């Protein structure tokens, strides 16, 4: 099965499944791995830094107080993209300042972006996320 065929199967499964599977869930169902797992394996075989490998492997994981800062940045990009309608994988995200507070310098306030500022920021953050992978 070539990549194009796998992609078509995944998209059809995600689009038409009665359970409305997300892309990463469809990948795991079909291939026993998702793009995070594949990316992590590639990062190790290509000798990427452990920090970048962590981001690739875990950028859709739950945010905790121990989440590395570089992963938080990419997770913020994923959240901003999802909130702006550019959702790709994992659960769709609502604006939640608590999830992003760990990125801010001590004492800073986080406010919800508005209008096209949010869309422009999400687009730029999404490009950053993609360039890290």
JSON list of N, CA and C in Angstrom, two decimals, residues 59-103:
[
{"chain": "A", "resi": 59, "resn": "UNK", "atom": "N", "xyz": [3.25, 16.26, 20.99]},
{"chain": "A", "resi": 59, "resn": "UNK", "atom": "CA", "xyz": [2.65, 17.59, 20.90]},
{"chain": "A", "resi": 59, "resn": "UNK", "atom": "C", "xyz": [1.12, 17.59, 21.01]},
{"chain": "A", "resi": 60, "resn": "UNK", "atom": "N", "xyz": [0.49, 16.44, 21.07]},
{"chain": "A", "resi": 60, "resn": "UNK", "atom": "CA", "xyz": [-0.96, 16.39, 21.31]},
{"chain": "A", "resi": 60, "resn": "UNK", "atom": "C", "xyz": [-1.29, 15.83, 22.68]},
{"chain": "A", "resi": 61, "resn": "UNK", "atom": "N", "xyz": [-0.27, 15.59, 23.52]},
{"chain": "A", "resi": 61, "resn": "UNK", "atom": "CA", "xyz": [-0.50, 15.08, 24.87]},
{"chain": "A", "resi": 61, "resn": "UNK", "atom": "C", "xyz": [-1.11, 16.15, 25.78]},
{"chain": "A", "resi": 62, "resn": "UNK", "atom": "N", "xyz": [-1.65, 15.71, 26.89]},
{"chain": "A", "resi": 62, "resn": "UNK", "atom": "CA", "xyz": [-2.21, 16.61, 27.90]},
{"chain": "A", "resi": 62, "resn": "UNK", "atom": "C", "xyz": [-1.12, 17.54, 28.44]},
{"chain": "A", "resi": 63, "resn": "UNK", "atom": "N", "xyz": [-1.45, 18.80, 28.63]},
{"chain": "A", "resi": 63, "resn": "UNK", "atom": "CA", "xyz": [-0.51, 19.77, 29.21]},
{"chain": "A", "resi": 63, "resn": "UNK", "atom": "C", "xyz": [-0.51, 19.61, 30.73]},
{"chain": "A", "resi": 64, "resn": "UNK", "atom": "N", "xyz": [0.69, 19.53, 31.31]},
{"chain": "A", "resi": 64, "resn": "UNK", "atom": "CA", "xyz": [0.85, 19.47, 32.76]},
{"chain": "A", "resi": 64, "resn": "UNK", "atom": "C", "xyz": [1.90, 20.48, 33.17]},
{"chain": "A", "resi": 65, "resn": "UNK", "atom": "N", "xyz": [2.11, 20.63, 34.46]},
{"chain": "A", "resi": 65, "resn": "UNK", "atom": "CA", "xyz": [3.14, 21.56, 34.94]},
{"chain": "A", "resi": 65, "resn": "UNK", "atom": "C", "xyz": [4.54, 21.08, 34.56]},
{"chain": "A", "resi": 66, "resn": "UNK", "atom": "N", "xyz": [4.70, 19.79, 34.21]},
{"chain": "A", "resi": 66, "resn": "UNK", "atom": "CA", "xyz": [6.00, 19.25, 33.82]},
{"chain": "A", "resi": 66, "resn": "UNK", "atom": "C", "xyz": [6.21, 19.28, 32.30]},
{"chain": "A", "resi": 67, "resn": "UNK", "atom": "N", "xyz": [5.23, 19.73, 31.54]},
{"chain": "A", "resi": 67, "resn": "UNK", "atom": "CA", "xyz": [5.37, 19.75, 30.08]},
{"chain": "A", "resi": 67, "resn": "UNK", "atom": "C", "xyz": [6.52, 20.67, 29.69]},
{"chain": "A", "resi": 68, "resn": "UNK", "atom": "N", "xyz": [7.47, 20.16, 28.87]},
{"chain": "A", "resi": 68, "resn": "UNK", "atom": "CA", "xyz": [8.60, 21.00, 28.45]},
{"chain": "A", "resi": 68, "resn": "UNK", "atom": "C", "xyz": [8.12, 22.23, 27.67]},
{"chain": "A", "resi": 69, "resn": "UNK", "atom": "N", "xyz": [8.84, 23.32, 27.83]},
{"chain": "A", "resi": 69, "resn": "UNK", "atom": "CA", "xyz": [8.46, 24.61, 27.24]},
{"chain": "A", "resi": 69, "resn": "UNK", "atom": "C", "xyz": [8.36, 24.56, 25.72]},
{"chain": "A", "resi": 70, "resn": "UNK", "atom": "N", "xyz": [9.28, 23.86, 25.06]},
{"chain": "A", "resi": 70, "resn": "UNK", "atom": "CA", "xyz": [9.23, 23.78, 23.60]},
{"chain": "A", "resi": 70, "resn": "UNK", "atom": "C", "xyz": [7.96, 23.06, 23.15]},
{"chain": "A", "resi": 71, "resn": "UNK", "atom": "N", "xyz": [7.56, 22.02, 23.88]},
{"chain": "A", "resi": 71, "resn": "UNK", "atom": "CA", "xyz": [6.32, 21.31, 23.55]},
{"chain": "A", "resi": 71, "resn": "UNK", "atom": "C", "xyz": [5.13, 22.22, 23.80]},
{"chain": "A", "resi": 72, "resn": "UNK", "atom": "N", "xyz": [5.18, 23.02, 24.87]},
{"chain": "A", "resi": 72, "resn": "UNK", "atom": "CA", "xyz": [4.09, 23.96, 25.15]},
{"chain": "A", "resi": 72, "resn": "UNK", "atom": "C", "xyz": [3.88, 24.93, 23.99]},
{"chain": "A", "resi": 73, "resn": "UNK", "atom": "N", "xyz": [4.98, 25.39, 23.40]},
{"chain": "A", "resi": 73, "resn": "UNK", "atom": "CA", "xyz": [4.87, 26.32, 22.28]},
{"chain": "A", "resi": 73, "resn": "UNK", "atom": "C", "xyz": [4.13, 25.68, 21.12]},
{"chain": "A", "resi": 74, "resn": "UNK", "atom": "N", "xyz": [4.51, 24.45, 20.79]},
{"chain": "A", "resi": 74, "resn": "UNK", "atom": "CA", "xyz": [3.85, 23.76, 19.68]},
{"chain": "A", "resi": 74, "resn": "UNK", "atom": "C", "xyz": [2.40, 23.43, 20.04]},
{"chain": "A", "resi": 75, "resn": "UNK", "atom": "N", "xyz": [2.15, 23.05, 21.30]},
{"chain": "A", "resi": 75, "resn": "UNK", "atom": "CA", "xyz": [0.78, 22.79, 21.73]},
{"chain": "A", "resi": 75, "resn": "UNK", "atom": "C", "xyz": [-0.05, 24.07, 21.66]},
{"chain": "A", "resi": 76, "resn": "UNK", "atom": "N", "xyz": [0.55, 25.21, 21.97]},
{"chain": "A", "resi": 76, "resn": "UNK", "atom": "CA", "xyz": [-0.16, 26.48, 21.85]},
{"chain": "A", "resi": 76, "resn": "UNK", "atom": "C", "xyz": [-0.51, 26.74, 20.39]},
{"chain": "A", "resi": 77, "resn": "UNK", "atom": "N", "xyz": [0.42, 26.43, 19.49]},
{"chain": "A", "resi": 77, "resn": "UNK", "atom": "CA", "xyz": [0.15, 26.59, 18.06]},
{"chain": "A", "resi": 77, "resn": "UNK", "atom": "C", "xyz": [-0.99, 25.68, 17.62]},
{"chain": "A", "resi": 78, "resn": "UNK", "atom": "N", "xyz": [-0.99, 24.44, 18.09]},
{"chain": "A", "resi": 78, "resn": "UNK", "atom": "CA", "xyz": [-2.07, 23.50, 17.76]},
{"chain": "A", "resi": 78, "resn": "UNK", "atom": "C", "xyz": [-3.41, 24.02, 18.28]},
{"chain": "A", "resi": 79, "resn": "UNK", "atom": "N", "xyz": [-3.41, 24.53, 19.51]},
{"chain": "A", "resi": 79, "resn": "UNK", "atom": "CA", "xyz": [-4.63, 25.05, 20.11]},
{"chain": "A", "resi": 79, "resn": "UNK", "atom": "C", "xyz": [-5.13, 26.26, 19.34]},
{"chain": "A", "resi": 80, "resn": "UNK", "atom": "N", "xyz": [-4.24, 27.19, 19.01]},
{"chain": "A", "resi": 80, "resn": "UNK", "atom": "CA", "xyz": [-4.63, 28.38, 18.26]},
{"chain": "A", "resi": 80, "resn": "UNK", "atom": "C", "xyz": [-5.17, 28.00, 16.89]},
{"chain": "A", "resi": 81, "resn": "UNK", "atom": "N", "xyz": [-4.52, 27.04, 16.23]},
{"chain": "A", "resi": 81, "resn": "UNK", "atom": "CA", "xyz": [-4.99, 26.60, 14.92]},
{"chain": "A", "resi": 81, "resn": "UNK", "atom": "C", "xyz": [-6.37, 25.95, 15.03]},
{"chain": "A", "resi": 82, "resn": "UNK", "atom": "N", "xyz": [-6.55, 25.10, 16.03]},
{"chain": "A", "resi": 82, "resn": "UNK", "atom": "CA", "xyz": [-7.83, 24.42, 16.24]},
{"chain": "A", "resi": 82, "resn": "UNK", "atom": "C", "xyz": [-8.94, 25.43, 16.51]},
{"chain": "A", "resi": 83, "resn": "UNK", "atom": "N", "xyz": [-8.66, 26.42, 17.35]},
{"chain": "A", "resi": 83, "resn": "UNK", "atom": "CA", "xyz": [-9.66, 27.43, 17.69]},
{"chain": "A", "resi": 83, "resn": "UNK", "atom": "C", "xyz": [-10.04, 28.27, 16.49]},
{"chain": "A", "resi": 84, "resn": "UNK", "atom": "N", "xyz": [-9.15, 28.34, 15.49]},
{"chain": "A", "resi": 84, "resn": "UNK", "atom": "CA", "xyz": [-9.39, 29.16, 14.31]},
{"chain": "A", "resi": 84, "resn": "UNK", "atom": "C", "xyz": [-9.96, 28.36, 13.15]},
{"chain": "A", "resi": 85, "resn": "UNK", "atom": "N", "xyz": [-10.28, 27.10, 13.40]},
{"chain": "A", "resi": 85, "resn": "UNK", "atom": "CA", "xyz": [-10.87, 26.30, 12.34]},
{"chain": "A", "resi": 85, "resn": "UNK", "atom": "C", "xyz": [-9.89, 25.47, 11.55]},
{"chain": "A", "resi": 86, "resn": "UNK", "atom": "N", "xyz": [-8.62, 25.46, 11.94]},
{"chain": "A", "resi": 86, "resn": "UNK", "atom": "CA", "xyz": [-7.61, 24.67, 11.24]},
{"chain": "A", "resi": 86, "resn": "UNK", "atom": "C", "xyz": [-7.30, 23.41, 12.04]},
{"chain": "A", "resi": 87, "resn": "UNK", "atom": "N", "xyz": [-8.32, 22.67, 12.38]},
{"chain": "A", "resi": 87, "resn": "UNK", "atom": "CA", "xyz": [-8.15, 21.50, 13.24]},
{"chain": "A", "resi": 87, "resn": "UNK", "atom": "C", "xyz": [-7.63, 20.33, 12.43]},
{"chain": "A", "resi": 88, "resn": "UNK", "atom": "N", "xyz": [-6.59, 19.63, 12.94]},
{"chain": "A", "resi": 88, "resn": "UNK", "atom": "CA", "xyz": [-6.01, 18.50, 12.22]},
{"chain": "A", "resi": 88, "resn": "UNK", "atom": "C", "xyz": [-6.11, 17.20, 12.99]},
{"chain": "A", "resi": 89, "resn": "UNK", "atom": "N", "xyz": [-5.77, 17.21, 14.27]},
{"chain": "A", "resi": 89, "resn": "UNK", "atom": "CA", "xyz": [-5.73, 15.95, 15.03]},
{"chain": "A", "resi": 89, "resn": "UNK", "atom": "C", "xyz": [-6.04, 16.22, 16.49]},
{"chain": "A", "resi": 90, "resn": "UNK", "atom": "N", "xyz": [-6.43, 15.18, 17.19]},
{"chain": "A", "resi": 90, "resn": "UNK", "atom": "CA", "xyz": [-6.75, 15.32, 18.60]},
{"chain": "A", "resi": 90, "resn": "UNK", "atom": "C", "xyz": [-8.09, 16.01, 18.80]},
{"chain": "A", "resi": 91, "resn": "UNK", "atom": "N", "xyz": [-8.48, 16.21, 20.04]},
{"chain": "A", "resi": 91, "resn": "UNK", "atom": "CA", "xyz": [-9.77, 16.86, 20.29]},
{"chain": "A", "resi": 91, "resn": "UNK", "atom": "C", "xyz": [-9.71, 18.34, 19.93]},
{"chain": "A", "resi": 92, "resn": "UNK", "atom": "N", "xyz": [-10.82, 18.87, 19.40]},
{"chain": "A", "resi": 92, "resn": "UNK", "atom": "CA", "xyz": [-10.86, 20.30, 19.10]},
{"chain": "A", "resi": 92, "resn": "UNK", "atom": "C", "xyz": [-10.74, 21.08, 20.39]},
{"chain": "A", "resi": 93, "resn": "UNK", "atom": "N", "xyz": [-10.07, 22.22, 20.33]},
{"chain": "A", "resi": 93, "resn": "UNK", "atom": "CA", "xyz": [-9.76, 22.99, 21.53]},
{"chain": "A", "resi": 93, "resn": "UNK", "atom": "C", "xyz": [-10.56, 24.29, 21.57]},
{"chain": "A", "resi": 94, "resn": "UNK", "atom": "N", "xyz": [-11.06, 24.61, 22.72]},
{"chain": "A", "resi": 94, "resn": "UNK", "atom": "CA", "xyz": [-11.65, 25.91, 22.99]},
{"chain": "A", "resi": 94, "resn": "UNK", "atom": "C", "xyz": [-10.57, 26.80, 23.60]},
{"chain": "A", "resi": 95, "resn": "UNK", "atom": "N", "xyz": [-10.78, 28.11, 23.57]},
{"chain": "A", "resi": 95, "resn": "UNK", "atom": "CA", "xyz": [-9.83, 29.03, 24.19]},
{"chain": "A", "resi": 95, "resn": "UNK", "atom": "C", "xyz": [-9.79, 28.76, 25.69]},
{"chain": "A", "resi": 96, "resn": "UNK", "atom": "N", "xyz": [-8.64, 28.44, 26.21]},
{"chain": "A", "resi": 96, "resn": "UNK", "atom": "CA", "xyz": [-8.47, 28.16, 27.62]},
{"chain": "A", "resi": 96, "resn": "UNK", "atom": "C", "xyz": [-7.15, 28.76, 28.09]},
{"chain": "A", "resi": 97, "resn": "UNK", "atom": "N", "xyz": [-7.18, 29.96, 28.69]},
{"chain": "A", "resi": 97, "resn": "UNK", "atom": "CA", "xyz": [-5.95, 30.63, 29.10]},
{"chain": "A", "resi": 97, "resn": "UNK", "atom": "C", "xyz": [-5.09, 29.80, 30.05]},
{"chain": "A", "resi": 98, "resn": "UNK", "atom": "N", "xyz": [-5.71, 28.94, 30.85]},
{"chain": "A", "resi": 98, "resn": "UNK", "atom": "CA", "xyz": [-4.95, 28.13, 31.81]},
{"chain": "A", "resi": 98, "resn": "UNK", "atom": "C", "xyz": [-3.95, 27.24, 31.08]},
{"chain": "A", "resi": 99, "resn": "UNK", "atom": "N", "xyz": [-4.34, 26.70, 29.91]},
{"chain": "A", "resi": 99, "resn": "UNK", "atom": "CA", "xyz": [-3.44, 25.82, 29.16]},
{"chain": "A", "resi": 99, "resn": "UNK", "atom": "C", "xyz": [-2.22, 26.57, 28.63]},
{"chain": "A", "resi": 100, "resn": "UNK", "atom": "N", "xyz": [-2.33, 27.87, 28.45]},
{"chain": "A", "resi": 100, "resn": "UNK", "atom": "CA", "xyz": [-1.24, 28.62, 27.84]},
{"chain": "A", "resi": 100, "resn": "UNK", "atom": "C", "xyz": [-0.44, 29.45, 28.84]},
{"chain": "A", "resi": 101, "resn": "UNK", "atom": "N", "xyz": [-0.89, 29.51, 30.10]},
{"chain": "A", "resi": 101, "resn": "UNK", "atom": "CA", "xyz": [-0.23, 30.34, 31.10]},
{"chain": "A", "resi": 101, "resn": "UNK", "atom": "C", "xyz": [1.24, 29.98, 31.30]},
{"chain": "A", "resi": 102, "resn": "UNK", "atom": "N", "xyz": [1.58, 28.71, 31.16]},
{"chain": "A", "resi": 102, "resn": "UNK", "atom": "CA", "xyz": [2.96, 28.28, 31.38]},
{"chain": "A", "resi": 102, "resn": "UNK", "atom": "C", "xyz": [3.93, 28.87, 30.37]},
{"chain": "A", "resi": 103, "resn": "UNK", "atom": "N", "xyz": [3.43, 29.37, 29.25]},
{"chain": "A", "resi": 103, "resn": "UNK", "atom": "CA", "xyz": [4.29, 29.99, 28.24]},
{"chain": "A", "resi": 103, "resn": "UNK", "atom": "C", "xyz": [4.64, 31.44, 28.57]}
]
